[in-house]
Amino acid sequence: MSIKNQVEAIIFLGGDENKIKDLAKFFKISIEDMLKILLELKDDRKDMGINIEIDSEIVYLSTNPLYGEIINNYFEQETKPKKLSSASIETLSIIAYKQPITKSEIESIRGVSVDRIISNLEER
């Protein structure tokens, strides 16, 4: 395993909280050597969908601006409201009519588990 690949994996999981000095300290190398590795990674990924960004003291992943239009088109499509299933509508009807009501009371009325339905409704 190369240190470069290990650093890339850490950056992926670390979100935007990857401090360059912390990476250098973890790998027991100088900040300058870590910057060289990060610049290599950045150069390796320049034509890919995900880029490495170095911003003063932190490093993070970002989408490549070359793919901005396709990303926007995809997510615009995803933001269209999705229809509720008949089970979700039935569950919401029970909640509206009987409120306040517990999950177990809803399950008793419907005769089936509503765990997944409630989770999906909460996400919306």
Coordinates of N, CA and C in Angstrom, one line a residue, residues 4 32-46 52-54:
K4 N 0.4 7.4 -0.7 CA -0.4 8.2 -1.5 C -1.9 7.7 -1.5
E32 N 5.9 19.6 4.2 CA 6.3 19.7 2.8 C 6.2 18.5 2.0
D33 N 6.6 17.3 2.6 CA 6.5 16.0 1.9 C 5.0 15.7 1.7
M34 N 4.2 16.0 2.7 CA 2.7 15.7 2.6 C 2.1 16.6 1.5
L35 N 2.6 17.8 1.4 CA 2.1 18.7 0.3 C 2.5 18.1 -1.1
K36 N 3.7 17.6 -1.2 CA 4.1 17.0 -2.4 C 3.1 15.8 -2.8
I37 N 2.8 15.0 -1.8 CA 1.9 13.8 -2.0 C 0.5 14.4 -2.5
L38 N 0.1 15.4 -1.8 CA -1.3 15.9 -2.1 C -1.3 16.6 -3.5
L39 N -0.2 17.2 -3.8 CA -0.2 17.8 -5.2 C -0.1 16.7 -6.3
E40 N 0.6 15.6 -6.0 CA 0.5 14.5 -6.9 C -0.9 13.9 -7.0
L41 N -1.6 13.8 -5.9 CA -2.9 13.3 -5.9 C -3.8 14.2 -6.7
K42 N -3.7 15.5 -6.5 CA -4.5 16.5 -7.2 C -4.2 16.4 -8.7
D43 N -3.0 16.3 -9.1 CA -2.6 16.1 -10.5 C -3.2 14.9 -11.1
D44 N -3.1 13.8 -10.4 CA -3.6 12.5 -10.8 C -5.1 12.5 -11.1
R45 N -5.8 13.3 -10.3 CA -7.3 13.3 -10.4 C -7.9 14.5 -11.2
K46 N -7.0 15.3 -11.9 CA -7.5 16.5 -12.5 C -8.5 16.3 -13.6
I52 N -9.1 16.7 -5.8 CA -8.6 16.9 -4.5 C -8.3 18.5 -4.5
E53 N -8.8 19.1 -3.4 CA -8.7 20.5 -3.3 C -7.8 20.8 -2.1
I54 N -6.8 21.7 -2.2 CA -5.9 22.1 -1.1 C -6.2 23.5 -0.8

